[in-house]
CSV table of C-alpha atoms in Angstrom, one decimal:
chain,number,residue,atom,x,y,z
A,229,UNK,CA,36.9,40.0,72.9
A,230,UNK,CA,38.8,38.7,76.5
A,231,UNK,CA,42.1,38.1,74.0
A,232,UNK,CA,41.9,42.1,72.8
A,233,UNK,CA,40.8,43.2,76.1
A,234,UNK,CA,44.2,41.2,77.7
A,235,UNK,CA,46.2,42.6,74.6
A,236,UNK,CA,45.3,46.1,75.0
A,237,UNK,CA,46.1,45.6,78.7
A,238,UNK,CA,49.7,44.6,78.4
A,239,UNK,CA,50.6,46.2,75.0
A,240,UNK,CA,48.8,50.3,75.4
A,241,UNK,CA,48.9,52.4,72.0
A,242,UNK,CA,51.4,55.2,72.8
A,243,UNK,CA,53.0,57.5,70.2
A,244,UNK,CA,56.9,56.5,70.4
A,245,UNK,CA,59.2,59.9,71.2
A,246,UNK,CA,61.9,60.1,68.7
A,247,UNK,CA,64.8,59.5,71.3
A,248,UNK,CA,63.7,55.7,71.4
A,249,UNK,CA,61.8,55.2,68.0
A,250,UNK,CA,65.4,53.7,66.3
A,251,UNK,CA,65.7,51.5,69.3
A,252,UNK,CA,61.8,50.4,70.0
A,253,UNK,CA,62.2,49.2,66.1
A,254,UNK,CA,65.3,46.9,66.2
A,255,UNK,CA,63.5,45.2,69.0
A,256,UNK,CA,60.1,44.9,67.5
A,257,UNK,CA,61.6,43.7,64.6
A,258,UNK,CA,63.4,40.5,65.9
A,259,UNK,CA,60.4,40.1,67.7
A,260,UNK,CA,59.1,36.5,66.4
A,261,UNK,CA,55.5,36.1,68.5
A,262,UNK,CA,54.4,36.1,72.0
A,263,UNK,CA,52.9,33.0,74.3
A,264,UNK,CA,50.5,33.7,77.1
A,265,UNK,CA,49.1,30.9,79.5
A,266,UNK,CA,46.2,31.4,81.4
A,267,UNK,CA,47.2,29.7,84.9
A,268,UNK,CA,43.6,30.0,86.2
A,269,UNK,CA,40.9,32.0,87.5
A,270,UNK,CA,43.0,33.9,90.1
A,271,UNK,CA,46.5,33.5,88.2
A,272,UNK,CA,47.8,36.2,86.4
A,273,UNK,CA,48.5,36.2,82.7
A,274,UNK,CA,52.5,35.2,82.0
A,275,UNK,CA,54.2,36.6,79.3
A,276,UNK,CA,57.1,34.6,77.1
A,277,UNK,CA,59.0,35.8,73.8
A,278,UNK,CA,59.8,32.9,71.4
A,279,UNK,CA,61.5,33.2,67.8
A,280,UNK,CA,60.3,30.0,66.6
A,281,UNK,CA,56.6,29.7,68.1
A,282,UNK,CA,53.2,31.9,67.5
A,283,UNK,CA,51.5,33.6,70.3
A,284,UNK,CA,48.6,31.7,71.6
A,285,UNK,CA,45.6,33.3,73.8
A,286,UNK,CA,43.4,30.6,75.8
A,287,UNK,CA,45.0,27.8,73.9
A,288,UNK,CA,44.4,29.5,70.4
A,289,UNK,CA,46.9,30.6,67.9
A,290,UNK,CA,46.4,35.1,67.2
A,291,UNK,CA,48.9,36.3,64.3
A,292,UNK,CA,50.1,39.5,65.5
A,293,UNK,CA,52.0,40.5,62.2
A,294,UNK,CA,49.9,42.6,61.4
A,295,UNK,CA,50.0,44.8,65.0
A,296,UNK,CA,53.8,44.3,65.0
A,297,UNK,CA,54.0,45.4,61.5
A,298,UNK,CA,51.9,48.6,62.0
A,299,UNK,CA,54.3,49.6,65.4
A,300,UNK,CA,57.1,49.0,63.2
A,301,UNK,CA,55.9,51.4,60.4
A,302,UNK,CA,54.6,54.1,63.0
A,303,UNK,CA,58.5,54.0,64.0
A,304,UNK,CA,60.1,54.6,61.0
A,305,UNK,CA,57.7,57.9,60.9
A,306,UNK,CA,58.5,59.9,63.7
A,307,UNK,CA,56.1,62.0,65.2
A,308,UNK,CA,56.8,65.1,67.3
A,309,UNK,CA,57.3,65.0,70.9
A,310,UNK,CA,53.6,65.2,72.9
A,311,UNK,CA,53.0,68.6,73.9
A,312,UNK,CA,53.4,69.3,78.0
A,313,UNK,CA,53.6,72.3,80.4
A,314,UNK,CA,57.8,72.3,80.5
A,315,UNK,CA,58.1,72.1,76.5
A,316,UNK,CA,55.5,74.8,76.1
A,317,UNK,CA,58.0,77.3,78.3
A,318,UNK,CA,60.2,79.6,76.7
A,319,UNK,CA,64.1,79.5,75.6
A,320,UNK,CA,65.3,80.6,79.4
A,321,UNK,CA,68.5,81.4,78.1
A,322,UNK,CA,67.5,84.1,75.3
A,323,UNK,CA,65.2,85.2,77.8
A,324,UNK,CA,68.3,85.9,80.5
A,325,UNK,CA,70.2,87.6,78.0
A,326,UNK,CA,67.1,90.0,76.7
A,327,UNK,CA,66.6,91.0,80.2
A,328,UNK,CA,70.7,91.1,80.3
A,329,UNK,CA,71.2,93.6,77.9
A,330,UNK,CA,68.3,95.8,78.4
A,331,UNK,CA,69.9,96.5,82.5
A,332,UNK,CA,73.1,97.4,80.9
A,333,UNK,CA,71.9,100.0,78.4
A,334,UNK,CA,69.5,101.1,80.9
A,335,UNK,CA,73.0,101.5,83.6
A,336,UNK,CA,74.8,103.2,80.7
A,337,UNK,CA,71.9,105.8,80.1
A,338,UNK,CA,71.7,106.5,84.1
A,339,UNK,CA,75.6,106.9,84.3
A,340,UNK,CA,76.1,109.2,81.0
A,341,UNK,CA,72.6,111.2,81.6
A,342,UNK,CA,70.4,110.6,85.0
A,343,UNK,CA,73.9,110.9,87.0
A,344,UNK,CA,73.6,114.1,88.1
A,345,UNK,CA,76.5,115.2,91.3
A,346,UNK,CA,75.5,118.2,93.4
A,347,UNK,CA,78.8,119.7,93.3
A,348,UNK,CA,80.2,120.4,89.6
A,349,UNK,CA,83.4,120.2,90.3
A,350,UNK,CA,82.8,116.2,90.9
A,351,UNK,CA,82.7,116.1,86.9
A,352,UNK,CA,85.8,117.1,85.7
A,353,UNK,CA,87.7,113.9,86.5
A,354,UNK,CA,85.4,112.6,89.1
A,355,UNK,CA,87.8,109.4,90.5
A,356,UNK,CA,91.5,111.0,89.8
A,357,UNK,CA,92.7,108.4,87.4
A,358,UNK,CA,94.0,111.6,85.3
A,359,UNK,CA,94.2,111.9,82.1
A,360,UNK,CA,97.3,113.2,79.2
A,361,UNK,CA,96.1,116.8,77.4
A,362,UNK,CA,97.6,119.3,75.0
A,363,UNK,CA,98.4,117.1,72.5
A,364,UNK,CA,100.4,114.3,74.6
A,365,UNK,CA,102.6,116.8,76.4
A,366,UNK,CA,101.1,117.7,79.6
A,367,UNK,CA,99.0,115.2,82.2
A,368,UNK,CA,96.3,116.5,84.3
A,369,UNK,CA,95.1,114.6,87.7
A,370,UNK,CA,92.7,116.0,89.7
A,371,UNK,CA,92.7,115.2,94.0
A,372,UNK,CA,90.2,115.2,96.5
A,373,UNK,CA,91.5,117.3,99.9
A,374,UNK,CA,91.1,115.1,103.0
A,375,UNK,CA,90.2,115.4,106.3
A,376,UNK,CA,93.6,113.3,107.3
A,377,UNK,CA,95.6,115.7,104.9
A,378,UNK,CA,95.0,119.5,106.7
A,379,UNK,CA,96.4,120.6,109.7
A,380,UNK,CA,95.4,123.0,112.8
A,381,UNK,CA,94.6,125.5,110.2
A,382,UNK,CA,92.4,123.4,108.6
A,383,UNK,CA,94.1,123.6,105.2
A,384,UNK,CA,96.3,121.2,103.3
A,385,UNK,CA,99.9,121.0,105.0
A,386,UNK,CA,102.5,121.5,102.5
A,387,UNK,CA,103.2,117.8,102.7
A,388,UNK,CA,100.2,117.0,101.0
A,389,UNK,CA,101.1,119.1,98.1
A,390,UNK,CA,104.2,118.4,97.6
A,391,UNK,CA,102.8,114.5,97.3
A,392,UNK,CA,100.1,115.7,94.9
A,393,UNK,CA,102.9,117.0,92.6
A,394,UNK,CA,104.7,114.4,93.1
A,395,UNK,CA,101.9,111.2,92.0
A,396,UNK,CA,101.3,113.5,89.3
A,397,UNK,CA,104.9,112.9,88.0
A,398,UNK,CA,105.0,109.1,88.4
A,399,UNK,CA,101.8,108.7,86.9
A,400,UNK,CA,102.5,110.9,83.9
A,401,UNK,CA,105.3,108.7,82.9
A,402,UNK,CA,102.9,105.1,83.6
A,403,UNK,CA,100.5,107.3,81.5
A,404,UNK,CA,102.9,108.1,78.9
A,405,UNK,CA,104.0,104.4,78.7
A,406,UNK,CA,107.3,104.9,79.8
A,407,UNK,CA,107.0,103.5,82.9
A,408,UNK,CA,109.5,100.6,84.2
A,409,UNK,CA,110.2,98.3,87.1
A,410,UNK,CA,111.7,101.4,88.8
A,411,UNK,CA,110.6,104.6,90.5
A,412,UNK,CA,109.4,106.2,87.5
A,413,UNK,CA,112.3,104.8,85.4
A,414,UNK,CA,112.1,104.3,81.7
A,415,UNK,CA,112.5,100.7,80.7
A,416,UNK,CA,116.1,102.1,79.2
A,417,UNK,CA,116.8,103.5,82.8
A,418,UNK,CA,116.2,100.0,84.2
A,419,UNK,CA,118.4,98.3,81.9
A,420,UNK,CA,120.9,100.6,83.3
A,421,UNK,CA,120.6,100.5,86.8
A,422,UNK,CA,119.4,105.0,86.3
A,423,UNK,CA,116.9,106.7,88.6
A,424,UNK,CA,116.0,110.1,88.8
A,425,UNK,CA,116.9,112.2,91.9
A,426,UNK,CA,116.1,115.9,92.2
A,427,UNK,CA,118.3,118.5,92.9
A,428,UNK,CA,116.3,121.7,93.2
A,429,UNK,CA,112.8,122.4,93.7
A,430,UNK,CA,111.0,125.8,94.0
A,431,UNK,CA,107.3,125.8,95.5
A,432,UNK,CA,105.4,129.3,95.5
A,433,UNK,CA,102.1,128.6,97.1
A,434,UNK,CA,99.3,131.5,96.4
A,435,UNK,CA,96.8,129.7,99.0
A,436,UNK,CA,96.3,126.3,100.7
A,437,UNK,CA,93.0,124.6,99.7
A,438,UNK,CA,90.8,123.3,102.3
A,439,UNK,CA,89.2,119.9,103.4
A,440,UNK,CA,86.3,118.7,100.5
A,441,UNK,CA,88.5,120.8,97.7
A,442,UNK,CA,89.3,119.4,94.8
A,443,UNK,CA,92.5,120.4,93.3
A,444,UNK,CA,93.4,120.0,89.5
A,445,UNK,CA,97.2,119.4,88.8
A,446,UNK,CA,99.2,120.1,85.6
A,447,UNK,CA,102.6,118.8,85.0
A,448,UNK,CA,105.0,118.7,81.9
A,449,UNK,CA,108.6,118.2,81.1
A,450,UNK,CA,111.5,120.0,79.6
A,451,UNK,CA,115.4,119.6,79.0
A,452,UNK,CA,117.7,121.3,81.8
A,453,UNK,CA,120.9,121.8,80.1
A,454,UNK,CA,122.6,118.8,79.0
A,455,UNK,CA,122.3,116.0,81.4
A,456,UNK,CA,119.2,117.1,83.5
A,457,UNK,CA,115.5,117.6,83.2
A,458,UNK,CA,113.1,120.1,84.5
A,459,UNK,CA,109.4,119.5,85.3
A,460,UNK,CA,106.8,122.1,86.1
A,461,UNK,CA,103.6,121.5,88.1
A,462,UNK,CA,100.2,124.4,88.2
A,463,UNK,CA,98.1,123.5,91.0
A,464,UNK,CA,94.6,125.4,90.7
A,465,UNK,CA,91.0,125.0,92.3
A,466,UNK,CA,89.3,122.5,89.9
A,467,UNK,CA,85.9,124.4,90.4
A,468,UNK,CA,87.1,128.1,89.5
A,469,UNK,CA,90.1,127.7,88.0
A,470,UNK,CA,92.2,129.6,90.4
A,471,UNK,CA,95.8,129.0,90.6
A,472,UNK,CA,97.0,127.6,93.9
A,473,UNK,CA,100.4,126.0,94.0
A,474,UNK,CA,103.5,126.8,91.1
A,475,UNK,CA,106.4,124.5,91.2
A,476,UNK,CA,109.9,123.8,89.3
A,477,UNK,CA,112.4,121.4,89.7
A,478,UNK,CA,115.5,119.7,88.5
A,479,UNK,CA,116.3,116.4,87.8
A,480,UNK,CA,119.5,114.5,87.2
A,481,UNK,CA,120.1,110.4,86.6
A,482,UNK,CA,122.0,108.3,89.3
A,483,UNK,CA,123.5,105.2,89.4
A,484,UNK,CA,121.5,102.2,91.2
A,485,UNK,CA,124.1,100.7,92.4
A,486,UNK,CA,127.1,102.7,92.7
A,487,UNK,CA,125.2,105.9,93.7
A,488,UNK,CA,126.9,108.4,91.6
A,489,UNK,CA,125.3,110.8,88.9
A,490,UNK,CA,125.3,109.9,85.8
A,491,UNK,CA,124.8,111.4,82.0
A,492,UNK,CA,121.4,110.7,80.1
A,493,UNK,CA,122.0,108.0,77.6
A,494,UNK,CA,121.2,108.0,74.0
A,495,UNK,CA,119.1,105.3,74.9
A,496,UNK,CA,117.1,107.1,77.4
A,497,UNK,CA,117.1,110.5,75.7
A,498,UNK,CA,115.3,109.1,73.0
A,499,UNK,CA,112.4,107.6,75.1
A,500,UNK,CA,111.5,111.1,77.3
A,501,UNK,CA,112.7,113.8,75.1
A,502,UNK,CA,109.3,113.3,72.3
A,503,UNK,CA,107.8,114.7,75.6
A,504,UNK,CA,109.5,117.7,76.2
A,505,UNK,CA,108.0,120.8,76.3
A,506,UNK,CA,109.6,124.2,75.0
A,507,UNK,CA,108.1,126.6,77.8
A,508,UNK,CA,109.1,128.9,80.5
A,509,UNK,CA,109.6,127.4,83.9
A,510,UNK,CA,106.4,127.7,86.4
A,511,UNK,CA,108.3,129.4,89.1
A,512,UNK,CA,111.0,132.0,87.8
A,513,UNK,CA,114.3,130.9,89.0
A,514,UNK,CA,115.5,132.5,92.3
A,515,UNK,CA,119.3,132.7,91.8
A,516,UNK,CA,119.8,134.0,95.2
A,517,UNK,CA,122.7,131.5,96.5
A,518,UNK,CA,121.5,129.4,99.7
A,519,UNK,CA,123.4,130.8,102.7
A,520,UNK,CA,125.4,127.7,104.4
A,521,UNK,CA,124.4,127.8,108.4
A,522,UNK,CA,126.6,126.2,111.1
A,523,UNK,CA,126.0,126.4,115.1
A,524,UNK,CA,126.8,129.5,114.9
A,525,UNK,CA,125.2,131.6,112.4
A,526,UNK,CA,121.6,129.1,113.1
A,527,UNK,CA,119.0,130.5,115.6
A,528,UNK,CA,117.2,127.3,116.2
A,529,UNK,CA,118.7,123.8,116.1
A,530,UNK,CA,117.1,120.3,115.9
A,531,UNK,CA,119.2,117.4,116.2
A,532,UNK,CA,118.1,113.9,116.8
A,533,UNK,CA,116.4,113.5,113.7
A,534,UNK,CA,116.4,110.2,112.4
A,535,UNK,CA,114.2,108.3,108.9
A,536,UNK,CA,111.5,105.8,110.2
A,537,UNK,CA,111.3,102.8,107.5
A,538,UNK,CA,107.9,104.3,106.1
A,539,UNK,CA,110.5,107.4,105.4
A,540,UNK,CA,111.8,105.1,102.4
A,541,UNK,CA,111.0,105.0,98.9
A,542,UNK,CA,111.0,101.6,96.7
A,543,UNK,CA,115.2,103.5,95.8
A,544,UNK,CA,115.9,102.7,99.3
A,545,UNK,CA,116.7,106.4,100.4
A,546,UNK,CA,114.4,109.3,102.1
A,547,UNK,CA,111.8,110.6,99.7
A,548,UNK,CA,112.1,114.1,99.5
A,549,UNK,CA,108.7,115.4,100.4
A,550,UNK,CA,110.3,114.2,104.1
A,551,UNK,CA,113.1,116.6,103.9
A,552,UNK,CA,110.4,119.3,104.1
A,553,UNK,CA,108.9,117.5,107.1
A,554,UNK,CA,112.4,117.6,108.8
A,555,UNK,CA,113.6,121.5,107.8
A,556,UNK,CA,110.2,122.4,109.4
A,557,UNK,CA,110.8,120.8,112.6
A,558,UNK,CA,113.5,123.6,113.3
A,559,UNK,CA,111.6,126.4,112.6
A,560,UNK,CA,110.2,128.4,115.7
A,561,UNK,CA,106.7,127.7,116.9
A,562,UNK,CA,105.6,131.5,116.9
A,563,UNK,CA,106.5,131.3,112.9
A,564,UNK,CA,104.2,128.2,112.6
A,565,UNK,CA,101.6,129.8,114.6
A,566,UNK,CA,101.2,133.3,112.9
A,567,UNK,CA,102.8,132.7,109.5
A,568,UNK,CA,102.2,130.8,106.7
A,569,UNK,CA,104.5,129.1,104.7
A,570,UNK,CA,104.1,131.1,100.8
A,571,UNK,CA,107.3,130.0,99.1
A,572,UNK,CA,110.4,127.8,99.2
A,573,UNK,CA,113.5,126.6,97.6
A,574,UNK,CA,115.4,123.4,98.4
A,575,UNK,CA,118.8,122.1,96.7
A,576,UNK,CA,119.2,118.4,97.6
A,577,UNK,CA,123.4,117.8,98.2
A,578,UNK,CA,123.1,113.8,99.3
A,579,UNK,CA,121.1,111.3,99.4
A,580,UNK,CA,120.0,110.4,103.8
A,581,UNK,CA,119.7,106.6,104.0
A,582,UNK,CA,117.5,104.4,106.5
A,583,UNK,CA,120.6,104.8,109.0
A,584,UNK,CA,121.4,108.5,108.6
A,585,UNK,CA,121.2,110.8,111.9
A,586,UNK,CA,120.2,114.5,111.1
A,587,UNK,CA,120.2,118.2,112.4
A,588,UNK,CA,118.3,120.4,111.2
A,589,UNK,CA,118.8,124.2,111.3
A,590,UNK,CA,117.1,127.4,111.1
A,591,UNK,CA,117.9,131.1,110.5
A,592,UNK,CA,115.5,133.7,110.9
A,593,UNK,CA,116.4,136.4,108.5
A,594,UNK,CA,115.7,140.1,109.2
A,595,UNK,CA,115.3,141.1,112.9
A,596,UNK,CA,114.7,137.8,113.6
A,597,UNK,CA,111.7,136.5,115.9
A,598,UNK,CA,111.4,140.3,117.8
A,599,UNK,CA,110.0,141.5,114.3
A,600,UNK,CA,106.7,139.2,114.4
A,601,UNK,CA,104.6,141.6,115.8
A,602,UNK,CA,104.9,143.7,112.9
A,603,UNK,CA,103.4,141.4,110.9
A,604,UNK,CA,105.1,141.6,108.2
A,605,UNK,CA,106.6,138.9,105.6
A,606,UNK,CA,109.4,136.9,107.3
A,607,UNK,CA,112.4,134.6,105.5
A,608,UNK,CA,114.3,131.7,106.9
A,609,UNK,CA,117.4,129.8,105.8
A,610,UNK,CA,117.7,126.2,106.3
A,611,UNK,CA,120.1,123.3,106.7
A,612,UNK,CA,119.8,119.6,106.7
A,613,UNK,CA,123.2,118.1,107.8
A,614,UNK,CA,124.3,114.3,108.9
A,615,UNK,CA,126.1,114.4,112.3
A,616,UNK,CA,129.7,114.4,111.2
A,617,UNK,CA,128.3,117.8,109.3
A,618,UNK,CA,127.7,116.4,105.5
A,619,UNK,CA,125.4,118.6,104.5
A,620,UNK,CA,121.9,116.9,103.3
A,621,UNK,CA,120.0,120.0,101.8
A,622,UNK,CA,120.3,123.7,102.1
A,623,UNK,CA,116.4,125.5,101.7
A,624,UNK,CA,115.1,129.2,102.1
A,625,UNK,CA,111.6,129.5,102.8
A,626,UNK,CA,109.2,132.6,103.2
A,627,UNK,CA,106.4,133.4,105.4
A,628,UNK,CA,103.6,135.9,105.1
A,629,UNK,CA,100.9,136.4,108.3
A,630,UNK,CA,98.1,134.0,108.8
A,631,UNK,CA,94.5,135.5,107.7
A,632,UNK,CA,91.8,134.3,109.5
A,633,UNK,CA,89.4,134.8,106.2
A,634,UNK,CA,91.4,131.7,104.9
A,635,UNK,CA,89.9,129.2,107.0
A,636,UNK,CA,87.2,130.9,109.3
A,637,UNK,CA,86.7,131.2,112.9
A,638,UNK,CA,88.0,129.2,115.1
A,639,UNK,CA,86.3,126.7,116.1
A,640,UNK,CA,83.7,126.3,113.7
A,641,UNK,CA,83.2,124.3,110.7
A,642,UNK,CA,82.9,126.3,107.3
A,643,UNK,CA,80.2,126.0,105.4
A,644,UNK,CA,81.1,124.3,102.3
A,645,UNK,CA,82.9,121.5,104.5
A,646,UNK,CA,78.9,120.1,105.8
């Protein structure tokens, strides 16, 4: 009875787990007997492995084949793992991704049906990544009038068109693929050491939106006689549909690097002209000739005019929306006051570079400034010229009288703008 007791107490009956069972019987199995010496009343029991000699309890011999025998058969049988709290759990991974793809089908149904914007408008495009319509040939890009783009009328300056028009552009050739290293060059153009450079633009603007419109641009492309191409823009209100802004232009290839025009190659030809569009130009062509000014035939002069490095474009001369910028500076402040700017052509002669030093000159056409109390529609010629008197760009613009229906009374906010 004391030699089971003492056994039980050194040798407990537990159900081997199956990452040890191969292990617990190689040992068990080279396991000859067991000694234990009682070394008194108040000693305890001392435990000593021998191959050779049976295990002996109070000076008397116990076989324990028979136990070792029986571990070693419940080894080779192996049992399942005890039951416990942290086994019983669930698979914590195929419970993350259940609760995984049941948020992202519930976010797809809230962005395709719950999202609900209070202005419509907001649909149609909603972050102006733009987009290529009419079968591949025209690209649509819609903009967002901000507060940092109006002016004291609180309408969009002609600036900020003119940039719409012309990220529209660039991006309809990256949307198109045809996008290079260059600014908006083809990959052929790169090769080549070709960018474009434009020549002649004609803007016709029906009415300026205001801060919080959103403006929806159309541009497309089309061959200008042999070595040029033309490219339209329709500006409208996004929300009604109403045509804003018309503009055409002309473009022509330059050399890189040697900074002379060049004629389209093959190469190149075969890349943009899948693109071209057979249609009528946006803006019917005004072939009024541009009247060359001097001191003496200008009413107003500007000189001192001279390109700030953010005037640059990645070509390393002045974009051409700063041209405008510079022809405007000329023009007299009762025009800018009263008048609105409706229409305007431009014909680019040279290139300004970062060094360039410009004048810029303005004509007032009819009976000149006298005639603004009339109210009635005014035209200006205008030069752009370098110092020595290379001319930069010859432009007419028109005028018609300011309305204060466009943009409300002074002073106050309009309504659609809180």
């Amino acid at each position: 009875m004391v030699a089971t007791a003492a056994t039980s107490a050194f040798f407990p009956a537990v159900s081997p787990t199956p990452d040890y069972s191969t292990k617990t019987a190689a040992k068990l199995s080279s396991l000859g007997g067991m000694k234990s010496k009682s070394a008194g009343t108040s000693s305890g029991l001392q435990v000593k492995t021998n191959a050779q000699a049976r295990p002996k309890i109070n000076g008397t011999s116990v076989g324990l084949a028979t136990p070792v025998e029986g571990v070693k058969n419940e080894c080779d049988t192996l049992s399942p793992a005890p039951r416990t709290f942290i086994n019983t759990l669930p698979d914590w991974s195929m419970l993350l991704a259940a609760i995984t793809t049941i948020f992202l089908a519930a976010e797809k149904q809230w962005m395709m049906l719950d999202w609900k914007p209070r202005r419509p408008d907001m649909l149609i495009d909603p972050f102006g990544l733009g987009r290529i319509v009419q079968d591949g040939l025209v690209f649509r890009q819609n903009f967002s009038i901000r507060s940092y783009e109006i002016g004291a009328d609180r309408t969009a300056s002609i600036e900020t068109l003119m940039n719409h028009l012309q990220e529209t552009a660039l991006n309809h050739v990256k949307g198109a693929g045809l996008l290079g290293d260059g600014f908006g060059s083809t990959p052929e153009m790169c090769k080549k050491n070709l960018i474009w450079v434009v020549t002649r633009m004609q803007v016709v603007v029906d009415r300026y939106p205001t801060w919080g419109d959103v403006v929806q641009v159309d541009t497309w492309v089309s061959s200008s006689g042999k070595n040029g191409m033309r490219r339209d823009w329709l500006l409208r209100d996004s929300r009604s549909g109403e045509t804003l802004t018309r503009a055409s232009s002309v473009w022509v290839m330059m050399n890189k690097q040697t900074r002379r025009l060049s004629k389209i190659p093959e190469e190149v030809r075969g890349e943009i002209e899948p693109y071209f569009t057979d249609t009528l130009p946006a803006v019917e062509e005004d072939s009024r000739k541009l009247q060359k000014l001097d001191d003496n035939t200008a009413d107003f002069v500007r000189t001192g005019l001279s390109p700030r490095w953010s005037d640059l474009d990645v070509n390393q001369h002045v974009n051409n929306v700063k041209y405008i910028g510079w022809i405007l500076e000329s023009a007299p402040l009762p025009i800018l006051e009263s008048y609105e700017l409706s229409s305007m052509t431009l014909e680019y002669r040279r290139e300004c570079g970062k060094d360039s030093v410009l004048q810029s000159l303005t004509a007032v056409s009819g009976n000149g400034i006298g005639n603004l109390g009339n109210l009635a529609d005014i035209e200006c010629q205008h030069m752009l010229r370098l110092e020595n008197g290379a001319e930069i760009v010859r432009g007419r613009t028109g005028w018609r009288p300011k309305h204060a229906s466009n943009f409300g009374t002074l002073g106050e906010v309009p309504v659609e703008s809180t």
